[in-house]
Coordinates of C-alpha atoms and ligand atoms in Angstrom, one line a residue:
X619 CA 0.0 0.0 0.0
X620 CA 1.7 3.6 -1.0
X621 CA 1.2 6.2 1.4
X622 CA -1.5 8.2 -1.2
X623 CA -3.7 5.4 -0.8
X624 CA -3.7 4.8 2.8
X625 CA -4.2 9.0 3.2
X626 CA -7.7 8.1 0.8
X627 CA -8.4 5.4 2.4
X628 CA -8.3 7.5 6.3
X629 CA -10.5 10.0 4.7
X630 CA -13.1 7.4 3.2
X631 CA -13.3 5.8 6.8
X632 CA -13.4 9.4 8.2
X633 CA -16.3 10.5 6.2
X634 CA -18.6 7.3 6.1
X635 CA -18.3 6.6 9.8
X636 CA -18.6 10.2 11.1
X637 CA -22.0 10.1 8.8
X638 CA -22.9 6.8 9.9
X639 CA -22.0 8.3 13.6
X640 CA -24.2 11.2 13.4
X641 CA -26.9 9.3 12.0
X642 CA -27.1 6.2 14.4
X643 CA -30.6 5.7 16.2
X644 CA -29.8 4.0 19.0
X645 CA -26.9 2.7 21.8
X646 CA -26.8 -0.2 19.8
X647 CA -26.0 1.0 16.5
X648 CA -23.4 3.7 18.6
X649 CA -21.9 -0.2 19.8
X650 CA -21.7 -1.7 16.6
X651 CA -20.5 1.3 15.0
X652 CA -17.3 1.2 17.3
X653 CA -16.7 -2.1 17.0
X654 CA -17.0 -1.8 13.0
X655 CA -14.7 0.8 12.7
X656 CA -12.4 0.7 16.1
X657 CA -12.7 -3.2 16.8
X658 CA -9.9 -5.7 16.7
X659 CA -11.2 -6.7 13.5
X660 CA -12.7 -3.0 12.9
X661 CA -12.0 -1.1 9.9
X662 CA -9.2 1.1 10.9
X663 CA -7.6 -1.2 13.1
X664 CA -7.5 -3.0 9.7
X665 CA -5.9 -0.4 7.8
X666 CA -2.9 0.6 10.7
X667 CA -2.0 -2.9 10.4
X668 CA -0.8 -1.9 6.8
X669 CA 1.9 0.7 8.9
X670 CA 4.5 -1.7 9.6
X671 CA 5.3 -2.4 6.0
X672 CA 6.0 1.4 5.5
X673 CA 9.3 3.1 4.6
X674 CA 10.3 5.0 7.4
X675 CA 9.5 8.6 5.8
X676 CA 6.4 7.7 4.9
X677 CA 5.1 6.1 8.6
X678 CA 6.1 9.4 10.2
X679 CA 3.1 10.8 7.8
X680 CA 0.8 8.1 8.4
X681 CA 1.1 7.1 12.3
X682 CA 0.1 11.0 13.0
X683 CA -3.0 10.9 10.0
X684 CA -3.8 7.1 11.5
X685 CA -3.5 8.4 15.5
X686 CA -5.6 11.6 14.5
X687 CA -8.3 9.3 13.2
X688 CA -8.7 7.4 15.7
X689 CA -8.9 10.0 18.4
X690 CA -11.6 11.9 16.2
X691 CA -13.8 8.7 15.6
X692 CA -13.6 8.1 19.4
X693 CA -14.5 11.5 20.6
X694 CA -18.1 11.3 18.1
X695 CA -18.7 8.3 19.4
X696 CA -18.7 9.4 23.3
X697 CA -20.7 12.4 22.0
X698 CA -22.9 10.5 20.2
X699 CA -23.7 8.3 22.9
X700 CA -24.5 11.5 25.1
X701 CA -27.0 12.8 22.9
X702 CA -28.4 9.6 22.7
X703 CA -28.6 9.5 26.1
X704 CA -30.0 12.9 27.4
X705 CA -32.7 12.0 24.5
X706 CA -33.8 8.6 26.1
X707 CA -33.7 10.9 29.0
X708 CA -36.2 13.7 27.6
X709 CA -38.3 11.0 26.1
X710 CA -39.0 9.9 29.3
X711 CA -39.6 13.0 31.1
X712 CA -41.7 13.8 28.1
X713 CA -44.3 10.7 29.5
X714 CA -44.7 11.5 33.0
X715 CA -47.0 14.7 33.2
X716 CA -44.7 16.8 34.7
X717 CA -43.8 20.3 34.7
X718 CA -40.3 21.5 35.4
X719 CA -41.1 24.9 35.4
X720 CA -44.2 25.3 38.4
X721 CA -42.6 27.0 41.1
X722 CA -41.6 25.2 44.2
X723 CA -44.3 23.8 47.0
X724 CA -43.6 26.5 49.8
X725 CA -42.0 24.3 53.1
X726 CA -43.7 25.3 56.1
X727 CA -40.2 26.6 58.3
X728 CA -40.4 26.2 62.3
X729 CA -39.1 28.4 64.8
X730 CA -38.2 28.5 67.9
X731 CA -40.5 30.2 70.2
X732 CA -39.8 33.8 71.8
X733 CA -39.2 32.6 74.9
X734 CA -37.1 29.6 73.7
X735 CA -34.9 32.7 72.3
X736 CA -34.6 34.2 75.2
X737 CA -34.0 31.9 77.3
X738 CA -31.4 30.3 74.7
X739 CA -29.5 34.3 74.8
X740 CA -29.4 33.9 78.5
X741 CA -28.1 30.7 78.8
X742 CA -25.6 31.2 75.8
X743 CA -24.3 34.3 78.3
X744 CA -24.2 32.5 81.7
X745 CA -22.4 29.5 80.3
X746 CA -19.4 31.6 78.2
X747 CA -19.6 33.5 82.3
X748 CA -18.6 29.6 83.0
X749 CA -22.6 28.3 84.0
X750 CA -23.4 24.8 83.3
X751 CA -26.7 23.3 82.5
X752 CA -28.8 21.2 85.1
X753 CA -32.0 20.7 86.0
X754 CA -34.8 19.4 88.3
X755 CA -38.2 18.2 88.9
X756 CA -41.1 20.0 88.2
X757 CA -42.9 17.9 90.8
X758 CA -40.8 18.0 93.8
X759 CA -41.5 17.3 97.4
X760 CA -41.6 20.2 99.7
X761 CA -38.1 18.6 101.3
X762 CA -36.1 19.9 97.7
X763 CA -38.0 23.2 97.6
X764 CA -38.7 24.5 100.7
X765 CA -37.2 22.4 104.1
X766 CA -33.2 22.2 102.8
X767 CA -34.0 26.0 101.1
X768 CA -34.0 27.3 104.6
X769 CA -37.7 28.0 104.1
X770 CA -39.7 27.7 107.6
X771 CA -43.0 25.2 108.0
X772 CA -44.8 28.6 108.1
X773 CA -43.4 30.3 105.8
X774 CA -46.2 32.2 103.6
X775 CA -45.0 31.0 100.5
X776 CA -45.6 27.4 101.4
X777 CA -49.3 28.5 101.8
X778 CA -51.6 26.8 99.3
X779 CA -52.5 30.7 97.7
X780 CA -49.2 30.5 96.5
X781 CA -48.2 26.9 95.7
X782 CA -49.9 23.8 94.2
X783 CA -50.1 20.4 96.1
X784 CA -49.8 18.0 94.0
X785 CA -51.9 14.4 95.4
X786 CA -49.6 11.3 94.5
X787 CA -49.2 8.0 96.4
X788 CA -45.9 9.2 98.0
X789 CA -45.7 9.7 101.5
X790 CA -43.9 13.1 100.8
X791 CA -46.0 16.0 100.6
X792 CA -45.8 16.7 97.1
X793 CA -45.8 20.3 95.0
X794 CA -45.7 21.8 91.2
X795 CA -42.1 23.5 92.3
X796 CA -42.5 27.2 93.2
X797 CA -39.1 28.0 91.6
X798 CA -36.0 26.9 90.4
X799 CA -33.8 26.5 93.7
X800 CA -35.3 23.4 94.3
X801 CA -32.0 22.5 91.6
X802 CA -30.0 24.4 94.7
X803 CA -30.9 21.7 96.7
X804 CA -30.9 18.7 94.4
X805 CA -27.5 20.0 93.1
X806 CA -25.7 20.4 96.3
X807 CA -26.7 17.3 97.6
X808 CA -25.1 15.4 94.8
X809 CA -22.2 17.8 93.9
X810 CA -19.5 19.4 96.3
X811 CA -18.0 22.4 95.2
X812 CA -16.6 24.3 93.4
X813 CA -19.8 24.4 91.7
X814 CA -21.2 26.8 88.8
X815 CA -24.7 25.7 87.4
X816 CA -27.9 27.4 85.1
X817 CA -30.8 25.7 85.7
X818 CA -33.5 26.8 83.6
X819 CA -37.1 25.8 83.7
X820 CA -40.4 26.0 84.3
X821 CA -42.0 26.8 87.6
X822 CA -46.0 27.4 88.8
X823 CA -47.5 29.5 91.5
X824 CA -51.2 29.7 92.2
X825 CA -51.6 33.4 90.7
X826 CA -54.1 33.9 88.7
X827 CA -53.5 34.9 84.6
X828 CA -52.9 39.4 84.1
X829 CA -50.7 41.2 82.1
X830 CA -47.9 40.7 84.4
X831 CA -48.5 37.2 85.8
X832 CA -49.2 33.7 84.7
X833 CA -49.5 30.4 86.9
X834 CA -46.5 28.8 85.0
X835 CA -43.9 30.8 84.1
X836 CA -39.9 30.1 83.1
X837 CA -37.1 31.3 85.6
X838 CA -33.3 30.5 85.4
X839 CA -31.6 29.8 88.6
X840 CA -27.8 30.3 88.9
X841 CA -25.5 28.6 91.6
X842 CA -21.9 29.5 92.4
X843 CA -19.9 27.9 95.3
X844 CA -17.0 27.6 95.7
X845 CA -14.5 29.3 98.2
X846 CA -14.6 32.9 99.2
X847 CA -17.1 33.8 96.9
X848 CA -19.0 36.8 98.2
X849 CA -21.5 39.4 97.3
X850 CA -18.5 41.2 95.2
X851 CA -18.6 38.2 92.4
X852 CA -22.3 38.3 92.6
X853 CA -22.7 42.3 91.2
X854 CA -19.5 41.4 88.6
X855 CA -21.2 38.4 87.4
X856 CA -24.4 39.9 87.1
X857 CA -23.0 43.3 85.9
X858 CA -22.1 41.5 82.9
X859 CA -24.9 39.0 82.6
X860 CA -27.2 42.2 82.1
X861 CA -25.1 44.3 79.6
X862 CA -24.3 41.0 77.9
X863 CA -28.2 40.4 77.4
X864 CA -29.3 44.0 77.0
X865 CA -26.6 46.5 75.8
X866 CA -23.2 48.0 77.0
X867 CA -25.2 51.0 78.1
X868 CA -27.8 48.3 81.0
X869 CA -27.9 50.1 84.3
X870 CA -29.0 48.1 87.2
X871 CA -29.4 48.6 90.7
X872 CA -28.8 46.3 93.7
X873 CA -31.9 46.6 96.3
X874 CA -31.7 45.1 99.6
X875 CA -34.6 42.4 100.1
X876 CA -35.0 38.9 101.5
X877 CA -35.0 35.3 100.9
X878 CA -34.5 32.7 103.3
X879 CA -32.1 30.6 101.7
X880 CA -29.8 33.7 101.1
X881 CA -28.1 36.1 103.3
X882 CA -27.6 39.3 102.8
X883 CA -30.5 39.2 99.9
X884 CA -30.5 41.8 97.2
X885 CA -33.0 42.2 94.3
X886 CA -31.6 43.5 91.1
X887 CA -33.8 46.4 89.0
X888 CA -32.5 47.0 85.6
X889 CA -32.9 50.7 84.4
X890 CA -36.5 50.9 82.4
X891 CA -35.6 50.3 78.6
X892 CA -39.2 51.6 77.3
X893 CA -38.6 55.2 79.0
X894 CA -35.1 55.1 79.4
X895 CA -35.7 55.3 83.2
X896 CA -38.0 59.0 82.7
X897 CA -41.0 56.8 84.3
X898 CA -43.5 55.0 82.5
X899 CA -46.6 53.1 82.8
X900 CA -44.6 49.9 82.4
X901 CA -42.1 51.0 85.3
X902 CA -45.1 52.3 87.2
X903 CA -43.5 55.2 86.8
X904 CA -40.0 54.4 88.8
X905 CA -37.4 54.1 86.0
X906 CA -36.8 50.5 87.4
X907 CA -37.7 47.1 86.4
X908 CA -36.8 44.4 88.8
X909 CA -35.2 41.3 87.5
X910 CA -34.3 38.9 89.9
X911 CA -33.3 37.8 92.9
X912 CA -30.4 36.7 94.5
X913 CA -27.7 36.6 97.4
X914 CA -24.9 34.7 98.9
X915 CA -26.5 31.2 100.3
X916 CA -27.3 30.9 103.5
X917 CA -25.0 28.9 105.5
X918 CA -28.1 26.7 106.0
X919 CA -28.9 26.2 102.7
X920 CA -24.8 24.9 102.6
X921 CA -25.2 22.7 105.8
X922 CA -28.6 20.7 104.7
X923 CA -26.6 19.9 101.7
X924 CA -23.2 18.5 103.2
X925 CA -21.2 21.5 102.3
X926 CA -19.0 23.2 105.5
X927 CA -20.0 26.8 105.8
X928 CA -17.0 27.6 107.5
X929 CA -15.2 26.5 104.4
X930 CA -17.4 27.1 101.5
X931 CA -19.7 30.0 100.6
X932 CA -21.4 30.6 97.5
X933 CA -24.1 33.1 95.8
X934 CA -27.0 32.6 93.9
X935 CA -29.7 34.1 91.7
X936 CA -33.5 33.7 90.2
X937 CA -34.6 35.5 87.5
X938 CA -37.7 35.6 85.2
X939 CA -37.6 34.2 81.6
X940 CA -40.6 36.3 80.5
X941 CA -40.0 39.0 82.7
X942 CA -36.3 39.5 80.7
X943 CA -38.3 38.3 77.5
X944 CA -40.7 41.3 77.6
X945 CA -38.0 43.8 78.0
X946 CA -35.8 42.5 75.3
X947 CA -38.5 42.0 72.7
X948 CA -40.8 45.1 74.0
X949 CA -43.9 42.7 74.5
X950 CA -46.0 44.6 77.2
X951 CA -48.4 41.6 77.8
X952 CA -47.1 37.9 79.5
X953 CA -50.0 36.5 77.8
X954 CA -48.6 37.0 74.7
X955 CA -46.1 34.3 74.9
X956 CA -48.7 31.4 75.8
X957 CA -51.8 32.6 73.1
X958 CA -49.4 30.9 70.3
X959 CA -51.3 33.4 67.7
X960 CA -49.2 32.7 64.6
X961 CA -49.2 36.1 63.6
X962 CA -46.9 37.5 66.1
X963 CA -44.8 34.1 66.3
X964 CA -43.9 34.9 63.0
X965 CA -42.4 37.8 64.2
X966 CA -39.5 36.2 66.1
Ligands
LIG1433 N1 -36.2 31.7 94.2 C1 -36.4 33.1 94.3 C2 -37.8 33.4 93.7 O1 -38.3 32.6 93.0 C3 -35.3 33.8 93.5 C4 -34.0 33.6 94.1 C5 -33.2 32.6 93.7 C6 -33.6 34.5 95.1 C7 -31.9 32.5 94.3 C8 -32.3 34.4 95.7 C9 -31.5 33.4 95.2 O2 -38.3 34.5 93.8

């Protein structure tokens, strides 16, 4: 074979398989077509063969012309067979009724509740302030919320217009907890200091349902003990707490007060954010909003729980969840939070 006739010969198997390529109706005749032309027996394969009798000169034209060949009848076949493909594709897409183009069936998104986000900011600040999580009963017997809390048998706020008994077969005298230091007690018992603990959750007192108070409402209780901890670390942490939660610019204001299961007792008033502390109705006109309440634990409190007094001392705090909610969120009515109307949830 010269090397003129093995150059026609290339371009007569270039032309009729590229046609017979681009003309193929199915896979199949894409298969047969490779093995026709690219086979061991196919046509080209045929015609290289023919290379090793060549002169020298005239295989360094061919191999290149052969080579060339070879990679273009390759390349339309993989092209061929994509077409092919994303048609069987379309053809079947084309059967089932459907249209690609309607717009999207809206997904009906959750989210969390306002009070869930508030009570998620405070805890995210008390636990980077060190704070971690615990928790306790709701129903707890008076021992856990009011004996070991330093809290007398007549005590008002053991009185059923403030608490709910709660009837079950134990022989313990039984309530809905009042608050969250019943995880005070619980904790302490179990744990020995140094201790640092948030213990969010729901409590229930026997009010009845107003702008300002609902039977079941959320507090967070935080517990520090450890040694020589003292009223000092108690207006830091808190300090920061506050202007972490509401602004660099927070005021607040220590009041002296009283719990049992804390001495000296302070309540802590944040400076009004609806009037800027001019008065308002929301203030009842003082320029104060109180918070919480807190202290450094009475040595009581330590002793019922196994912790030495003399070595250990420790502060604590209550606040309320909706209470800090309505100021951060500027909702003027605690009612709001448990009516689940959609339209303000949606808000948040
Ligand atoms: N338990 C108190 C209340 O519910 C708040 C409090 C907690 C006060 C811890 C002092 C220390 O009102």
């Amino acid at each position: 074979m010269t090397l003129q006739e093995f150059k026609t010969l290339c371009a007569q198997i270039e032309r009729e398989y590229t046609d017979k390529i681009s003309s193929a109706a199915d896979l199949n005749a894409v298969e047969e077509l490779r093995v026709a032309a690219l086979g061991r027996k196919g046509a080209l394969t045929e015609l290289l063969k023919n290379l090793k009798d060549f002169a020298i000169e005239d295989k360094k034209a061919a191999g290149p012309l052969g080579n060339a060949l070879k990679t273009a009848l390759t390349a339309a076949l993989e092209n061929k067979t994509r077409t092919l493909a994303a048609q069987a594709l379309n053809e079947q897409l084309n059967q089932v009724d459907l249209d690609l183009t309607l717009p999207a069936r809206p997904v009906p998104a959750g989210r969390r509740h306002p009070l869930s986000i508030a009570q998620k900011r405070m805890t995210d600040i008390l636990s980077k302030l060190g704070f971690t999580w615990a928790e306790g009963p709701w129903v707890e017997d008076e021992k856990h919320n009011f004996d070991m809390l330093n809290i007398p048998l007549h005590h008002p706020a053991r009185d059923a217009q403030d608490t709910f008994f709660v009837q079950t077969g134990s022989p313990l005298s039984m309530v809905l907890r009042t608050h969250t230091s019943n995880v005070q007690s619980r904790f302490m018992e179990k744990h020995k200091p140094p201790l640092r603990i948030m213990a969010p959750g729901r409590v229930f007192r026997n009010d009845s349902l107003d702008a300002t108070h609902s039977p079941v409402f959320h507090q967070i209780e935080g517990l520090y003990v450890d040694k020589n901890v003292n009223m000092a670390d108690l207006k830091r942490d808190l300090t920061a707490f506050m202007k972490g939660l509401l602004g660099d610019k927070t005021e607040i204001r220590f009041r002296p007060s009283f719990f049992p299961f804390t001495e000296p007792s302070a309540e802590v008033d944040v400076k009004c954010v609806f009037c800027a502390g001019k008065g308002c109705n929301i203030c009842k006109g003082t320029g104060w909003i109180e918070m919480l309440g807190s202290g450094v634990v009475h040595p009581n409190v330590l002793k019922n729980c196994g912790i030495d007094p003399e070595v250990y001392s420790g502060y604590a705090f209550g606040m309320g969840v909706e209470r800090l909610a309505m100021m951060m969120m500027n909702i003027n009515d605690i009612r709001t939070f448990y009516e689940n109307d959609l339209r303000i949830l949606n808000q948040f």
